[in-house]
XYZ file of C-alpha atoms in Angstrom:
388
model
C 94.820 72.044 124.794
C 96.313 73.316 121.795
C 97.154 77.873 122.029
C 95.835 79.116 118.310
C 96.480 82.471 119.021
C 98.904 84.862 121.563
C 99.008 88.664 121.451
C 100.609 91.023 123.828
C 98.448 93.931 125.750
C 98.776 97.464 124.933
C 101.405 97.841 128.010
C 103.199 94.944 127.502
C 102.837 93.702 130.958
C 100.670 90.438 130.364
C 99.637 88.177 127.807
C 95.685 87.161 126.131
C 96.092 84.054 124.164
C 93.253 81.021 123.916
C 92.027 77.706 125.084
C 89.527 76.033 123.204
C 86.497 78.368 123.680
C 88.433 80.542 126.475
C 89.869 84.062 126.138
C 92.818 83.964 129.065
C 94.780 87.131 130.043
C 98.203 86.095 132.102
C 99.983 89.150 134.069
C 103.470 88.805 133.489
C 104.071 89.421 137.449
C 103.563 85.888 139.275
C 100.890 86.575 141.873
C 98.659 88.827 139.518
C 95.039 87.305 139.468
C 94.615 85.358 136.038
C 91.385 86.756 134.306
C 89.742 83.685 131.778
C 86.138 83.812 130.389
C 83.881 82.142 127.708
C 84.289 83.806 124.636
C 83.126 81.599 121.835
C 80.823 78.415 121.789
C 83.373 76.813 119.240
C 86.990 76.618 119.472
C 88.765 80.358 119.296
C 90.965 80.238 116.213
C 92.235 84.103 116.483
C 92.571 87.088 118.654
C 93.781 90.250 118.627
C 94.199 93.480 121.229
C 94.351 97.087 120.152
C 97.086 99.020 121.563
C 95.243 102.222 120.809
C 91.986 101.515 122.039
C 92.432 98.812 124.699
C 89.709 96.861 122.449
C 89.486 93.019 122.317
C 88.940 91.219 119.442
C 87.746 87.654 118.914
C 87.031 85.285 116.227
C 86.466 81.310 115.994
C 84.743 77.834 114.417
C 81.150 78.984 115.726
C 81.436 81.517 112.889
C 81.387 84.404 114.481
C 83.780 87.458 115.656
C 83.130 89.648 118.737
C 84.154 92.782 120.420
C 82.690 95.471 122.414
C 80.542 96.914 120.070
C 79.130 94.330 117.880
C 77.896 90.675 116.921
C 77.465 89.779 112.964
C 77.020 86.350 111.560
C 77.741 86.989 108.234
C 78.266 84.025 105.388
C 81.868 84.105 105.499
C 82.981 80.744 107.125
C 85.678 80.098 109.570
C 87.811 83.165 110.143
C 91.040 82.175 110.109
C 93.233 86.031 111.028
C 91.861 88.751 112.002
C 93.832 92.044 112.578
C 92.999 96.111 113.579
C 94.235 98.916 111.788
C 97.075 101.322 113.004
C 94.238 103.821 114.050
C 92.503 101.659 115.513
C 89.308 102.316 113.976
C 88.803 99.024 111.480
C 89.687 95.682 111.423
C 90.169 93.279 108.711
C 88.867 89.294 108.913
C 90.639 87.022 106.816
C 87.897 84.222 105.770
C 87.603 80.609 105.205
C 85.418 81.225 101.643
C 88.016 83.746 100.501
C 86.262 86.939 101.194
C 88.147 89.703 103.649
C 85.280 91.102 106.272
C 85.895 94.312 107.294
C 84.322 96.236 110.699
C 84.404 99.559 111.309
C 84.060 101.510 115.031
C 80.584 103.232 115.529
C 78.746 104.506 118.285
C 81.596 106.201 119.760
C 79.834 108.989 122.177
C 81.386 112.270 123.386
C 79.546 114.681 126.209
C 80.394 117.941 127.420
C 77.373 120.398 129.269
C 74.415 120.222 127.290
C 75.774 118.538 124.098
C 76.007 114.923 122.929
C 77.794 113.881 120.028
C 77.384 110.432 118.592
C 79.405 108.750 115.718
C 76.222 106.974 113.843
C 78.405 106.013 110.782
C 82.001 105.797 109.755
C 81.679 109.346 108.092
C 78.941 110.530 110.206
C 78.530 112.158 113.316
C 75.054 113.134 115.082
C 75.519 116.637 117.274
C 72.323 116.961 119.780
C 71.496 119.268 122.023
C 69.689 117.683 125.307
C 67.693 120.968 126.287
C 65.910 120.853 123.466
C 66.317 117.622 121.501
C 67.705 119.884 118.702
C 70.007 117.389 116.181
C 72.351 118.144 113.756
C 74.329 115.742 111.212
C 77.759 116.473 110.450
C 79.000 114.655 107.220
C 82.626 113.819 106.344
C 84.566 113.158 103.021
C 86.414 110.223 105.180
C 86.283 107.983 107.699
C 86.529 109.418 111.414
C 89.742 108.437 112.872
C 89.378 110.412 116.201
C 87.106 112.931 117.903
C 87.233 115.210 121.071
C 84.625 117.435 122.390
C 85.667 119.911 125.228
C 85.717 123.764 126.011
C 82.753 124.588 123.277
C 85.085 123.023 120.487
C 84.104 119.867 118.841
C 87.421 118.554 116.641
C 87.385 116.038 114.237
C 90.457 114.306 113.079
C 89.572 112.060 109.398
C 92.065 110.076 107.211
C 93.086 113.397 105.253
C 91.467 116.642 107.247
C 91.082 117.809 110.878
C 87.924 119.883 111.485
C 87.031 122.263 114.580
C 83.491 123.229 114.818
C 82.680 125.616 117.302
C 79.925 128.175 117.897
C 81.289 129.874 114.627
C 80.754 127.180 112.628
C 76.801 127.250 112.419
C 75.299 128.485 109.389
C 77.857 131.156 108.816
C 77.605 133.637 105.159
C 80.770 134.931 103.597
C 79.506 138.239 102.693
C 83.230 139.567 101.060
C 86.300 137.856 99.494
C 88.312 140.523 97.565
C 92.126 139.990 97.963
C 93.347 138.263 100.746
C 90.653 139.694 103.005
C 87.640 137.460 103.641
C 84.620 138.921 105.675
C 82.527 136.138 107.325
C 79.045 136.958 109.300
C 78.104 134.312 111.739
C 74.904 133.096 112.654
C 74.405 135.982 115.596
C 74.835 138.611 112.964
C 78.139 139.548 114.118
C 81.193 139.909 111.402
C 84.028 138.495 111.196
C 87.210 139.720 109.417
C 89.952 136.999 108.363
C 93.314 137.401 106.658
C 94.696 134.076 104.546
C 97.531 133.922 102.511
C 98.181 135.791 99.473
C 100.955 133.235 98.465
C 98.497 130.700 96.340
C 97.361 133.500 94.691
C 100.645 134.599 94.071
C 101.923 130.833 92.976
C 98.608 130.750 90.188
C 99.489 134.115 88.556
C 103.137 132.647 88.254
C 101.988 129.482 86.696
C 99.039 131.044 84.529
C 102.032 133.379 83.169
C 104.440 130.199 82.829
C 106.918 132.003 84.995
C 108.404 128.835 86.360
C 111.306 130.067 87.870
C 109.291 132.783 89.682
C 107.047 130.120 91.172
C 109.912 127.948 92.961
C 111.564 130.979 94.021
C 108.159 131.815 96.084
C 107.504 128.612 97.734
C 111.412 128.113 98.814
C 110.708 131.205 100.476
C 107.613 130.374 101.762
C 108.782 127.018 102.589
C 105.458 124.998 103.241
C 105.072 121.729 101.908
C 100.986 121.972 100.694
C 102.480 125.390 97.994
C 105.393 123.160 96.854
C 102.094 119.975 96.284
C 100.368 122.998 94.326
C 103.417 123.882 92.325
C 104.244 119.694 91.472
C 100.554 119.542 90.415
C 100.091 122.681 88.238
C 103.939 122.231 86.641
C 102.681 118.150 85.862
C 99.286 119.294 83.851
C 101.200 122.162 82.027
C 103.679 119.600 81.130
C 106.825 121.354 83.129
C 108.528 118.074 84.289
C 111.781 120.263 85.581
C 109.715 122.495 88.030
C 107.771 118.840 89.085
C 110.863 117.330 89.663
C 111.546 120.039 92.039
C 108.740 120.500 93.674
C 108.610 117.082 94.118
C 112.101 116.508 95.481
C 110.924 119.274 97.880
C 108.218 117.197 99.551
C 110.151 114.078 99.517
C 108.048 112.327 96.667
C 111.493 110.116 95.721
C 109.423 107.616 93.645
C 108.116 110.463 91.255
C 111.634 112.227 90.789
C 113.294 108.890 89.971
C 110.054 108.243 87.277
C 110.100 112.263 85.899
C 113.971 111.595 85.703
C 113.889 108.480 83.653
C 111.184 110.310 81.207
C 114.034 112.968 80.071
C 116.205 109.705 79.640
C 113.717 108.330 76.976
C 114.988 107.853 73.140
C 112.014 109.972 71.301
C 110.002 112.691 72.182
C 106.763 110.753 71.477
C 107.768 108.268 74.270
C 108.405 111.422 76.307
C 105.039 112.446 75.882
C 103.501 109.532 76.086
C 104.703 108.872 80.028
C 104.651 112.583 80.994
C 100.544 111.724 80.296
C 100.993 108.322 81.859
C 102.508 110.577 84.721
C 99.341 112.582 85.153
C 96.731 109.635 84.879
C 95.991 109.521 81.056
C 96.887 106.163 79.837
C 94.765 106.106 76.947
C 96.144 109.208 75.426
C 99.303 107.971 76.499
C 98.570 104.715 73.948
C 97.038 107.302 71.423
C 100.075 109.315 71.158
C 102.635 105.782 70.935
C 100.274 104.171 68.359
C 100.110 107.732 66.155
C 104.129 107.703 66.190
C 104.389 103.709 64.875
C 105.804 102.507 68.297
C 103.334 99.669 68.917
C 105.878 97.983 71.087
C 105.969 100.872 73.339
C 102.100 100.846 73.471
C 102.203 97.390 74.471
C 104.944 97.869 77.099
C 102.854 100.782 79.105
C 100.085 98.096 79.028
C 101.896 95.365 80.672
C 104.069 97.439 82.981
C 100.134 98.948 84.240
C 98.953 94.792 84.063
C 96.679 95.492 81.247
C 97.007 92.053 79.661
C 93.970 91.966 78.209
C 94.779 95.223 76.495
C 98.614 94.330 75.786
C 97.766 90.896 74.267
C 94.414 92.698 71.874
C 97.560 95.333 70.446
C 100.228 92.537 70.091
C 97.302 90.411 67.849
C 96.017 93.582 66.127
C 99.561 94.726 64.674
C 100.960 91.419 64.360
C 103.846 91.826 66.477
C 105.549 90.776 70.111
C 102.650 88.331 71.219
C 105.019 86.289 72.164
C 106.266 88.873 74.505
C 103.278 89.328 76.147
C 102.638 85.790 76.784
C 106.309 85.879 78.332
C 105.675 88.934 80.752
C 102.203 87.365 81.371
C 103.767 83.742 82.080
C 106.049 85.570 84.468
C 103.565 87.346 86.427
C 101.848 84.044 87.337
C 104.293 81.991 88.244
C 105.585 85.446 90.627
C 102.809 84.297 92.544
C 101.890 81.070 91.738
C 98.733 81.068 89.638
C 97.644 79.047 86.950
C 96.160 80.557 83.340
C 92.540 80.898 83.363
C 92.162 83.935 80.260
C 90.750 81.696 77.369
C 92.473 84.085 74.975
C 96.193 83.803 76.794
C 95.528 80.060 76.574
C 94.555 79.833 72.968
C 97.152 81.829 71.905
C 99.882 80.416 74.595
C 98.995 76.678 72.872
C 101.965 74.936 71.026
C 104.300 78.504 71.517
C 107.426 77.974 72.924
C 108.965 81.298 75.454
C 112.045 82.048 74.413
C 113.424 84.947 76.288
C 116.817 85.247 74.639
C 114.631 85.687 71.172
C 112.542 88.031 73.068
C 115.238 90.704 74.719
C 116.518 90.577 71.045
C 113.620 91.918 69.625
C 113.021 94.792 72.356
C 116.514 95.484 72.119
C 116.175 96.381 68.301
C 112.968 97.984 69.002
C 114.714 100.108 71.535
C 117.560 100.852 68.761
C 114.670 101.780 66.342
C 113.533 104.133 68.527
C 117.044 105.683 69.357
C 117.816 105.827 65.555
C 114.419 106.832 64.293
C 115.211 110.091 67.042
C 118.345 110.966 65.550
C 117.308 110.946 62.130
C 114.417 113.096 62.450
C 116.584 115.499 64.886
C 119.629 115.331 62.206
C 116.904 116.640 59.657
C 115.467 119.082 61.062
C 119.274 120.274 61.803
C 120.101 119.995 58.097
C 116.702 121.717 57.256
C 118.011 125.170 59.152
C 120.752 125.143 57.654
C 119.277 125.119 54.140
């Protein structure tokens, strides 16, 4: 009988692997007792064990996938891989119809004295209190990764954020925030004084003042890594791409120092500007700003470097110019990964035109030497123009 699928177990010390509609874990040690069960009523095409939560996971041709905690039949046909996330919290179902499934742990429970704690959803958590039946929901911006209640402290651990909730976490009032001195009264009427840092406060009257220089001298002595984020962010919208490219560099953000660095390499200050608001998420003003200067090419570029080829090819037909070039890039990206043309619009205009990519590097070149002469001119001009 054929073996569709093998995994190790979270120690390492035996195998779980299939046989027709059996789920068989082998000890690696000779004499250890062989554990085998029915799993499936069709042949087991996939398996899976989580190393983090010891969790077992099933799928095969009866159309359905099983673990602890669940049983769907969805309409997604045979599932053919099936894998858990790192955290161990989701897994991932590739199907036979094309569609990915995707299953998320719930109904996780935590105890300690007279509380209960029950993960109802993926971003929700139910808090009750078995004295009295009281319940409380606790909501989440993300998905729960892990949870532990113990010692009157209930902490929550999501995709971005750890919370602790503890008695002072009900229902408290901030009754004073002057400075860095925040007075908090909790829900027994008590008040509570807290101190937080007076660096981000700092850091924004540096930046509203544009004293750059100031504001990287404070977080390398601060040295934490979420003022030197704040600094890359702030420096970014207030178009500062020296201060982001160290504040960057500081947090290890290589990618975005090699991109800011290749902006201050650009021919024209319009092309400058146009990726500095590429940079900081505004593509369309990014277009705007290329299209006001006459650099269509450039306009189309950004478009097909971001695989906007519906956008690319409307701007190559609407000035005229480098459709071919477009239909090259596009061509390319296809047969990357092996897809066929299906846009009507690439195929009407891709009928009867030959690619020729010698002809094409040509014309960017002289686009590129347009640019670079086009900068020099205006720059020798404007020199000229003091002098006068």
């Amino acid at each position: 009988m054929p073996v569709y699928s093998v995994v190790w177990g979270p120690d390492s010390e035996k195998v779980l692997y299939t046989a027709g509609k059996q789920l068989i874990i082998k000890p690696l040690q000779p004499n250890a007792k062989v554990l085998q069960w029915k799993a499936h009523d069709g042949i087991i095409l996939k398996v899976d064990w989580n190393s983090v939560n010891d969790l077992i996971l099933s799928a095969g041709e009866d159309c359905k996938y099983k673990w602890s905690y669940a049983l769907e039949k969805p309409n997604t046909g045979s599932i053919f891989n099936i894998a858990w996330s790192i955290d161990g919290t989701q897994i991932a179902g590739a199907c036979g119809n094309g569609h990915v499934v995707f299953a998320h742990v719930v109904e996780q429970r935590w105890e300690w004295k007279n509380f209960e704690v029950t993960l109802i959803k993926r971003r929700t958590m139910q808090v009750r209190n078995v004295l009295n039946d009281a319940v409380d929901l606790l909501e989440f911006r993300d998905r729960v990764i892990k949870a532990s209640l113990n010692y009157a402290h209930l902490v929550v651990s999501t995709s971005l954020q750890c919370y602790v909730f503890s008695e002072f976490s009900k229902n408290p009032h901030i009754v004073s925030f002057v400075g860095n001195q925040v007075t908090i009264r909790r829900a027994d009427g008590s008040l509570v004084h807290i101190s937080i840092s007076p660096y981000p406060a700092i850091l924004h009257e540096y930046v509203s003042s544009s004293k750059w220089e100031d504001a990287v001298r404070l977080c390398r002595f601060v040295k934490e890594q979420t003022m030197w984020a704040c600094l890359a962010a702030m420096a970014v919208a207030n178009r500062d791409m020296t201060t982001a490219e160290i504040a960057y560099a500081a947090i290890g953000e290589i990618d975005k120092v090699q991109y800011i660095s290749s902006i201050k390499d650009l021919p024209s200050k319009e092309s400058k500007m146009a990726h500095i608001l590429m940079f900081s998420g505004n593509i369309q003003e990014a277009e705007i700003v290329l299209l006001q200067a006459g650099l269509v090419y450039q306009a189309i570029q950004i478009n097909i470097n971001l695989y906007n080829w519906e956008r690319a090819l409307e701007l190559a037909v609407k000035y005229k110019t480098h459709v071919d070039t477009v239909l090259a890039y596009r061509q390319k990206f296809l047969e990357t990964f092996g897809k066929q043309e299906t846009n009507k619009r690439y195929l009407q205009y891709a009928d009867g035109l030959h690619i020729d990519w010698e002809k094409i590097k040509a014309k960017i070149e002289m686009e590129i030497t347009k640019e670079k002469e086009r900068s020099s001119s205006s720059q020798s001009s404007k020199s000229l123009g003091l002098k006068h």
